[in-house]
Amino acid sequence: MATLDLPSVLVPPVGLAFPAIAMAFSFARMEGSEIA
């Protein structure tokens, strides 16, 4: 049961964090290109 609960606990935060990190990274690149 622990092996089934672990993914359900870990996947949602990763699924939410990855787009946020990707958005922040692309925003940082856009800001950097505007400054440069």
XYZ file of C-alpha atoms in Angstrom:
36
model
C 0.000 0.000 0.000
C 2.907 2.333 0.745
C 4.215 1.884 -2.795
C 0.820 2.978 -4.141
C 0.478 5.938 -1.773
C 3.940 7.310 -2.415
C 3.405 8.324 -6.087
C 0.001 9.854 -5.293
C 1.704 11.990 -2.641
C 4.760 12.948 -4.711
C 3.291 13.425 -8.192
C 0.904 16.371 -7.562
C 3.587 18.694 -6.073
C 5.986 17.829 -8.904
C 3.223 18.299 -11.471
C 2.523 21.764 -10.057
C 6.149 22.749 -9.460
C 7.465 21.819 -12.915
C 5.277 24.255 -14.915
C 5.979 26.968 -12.335
C 9.736 26.431 -12.664
C 9.496 26.320 -16.454
C 7.437 29.527 -16.468
C 9.883 31.269 -14.149
C 12.812 30.074 -16.273
C 11.275 31.315 -19.518
C 10.369 34.610 -17.817
C 13.949 34.999 -16.583
C 15.243 34.330 -20.112
C 12.831 36.899 -21.539
C 13.879 39.484 -18.954
C 17.554 38.706 -19.592
C 17.177 39.136 -23.339
C 15.415 42.485 -22.824
C 18.191 43.720 -20.532
C 21.029 42.456 -22.730
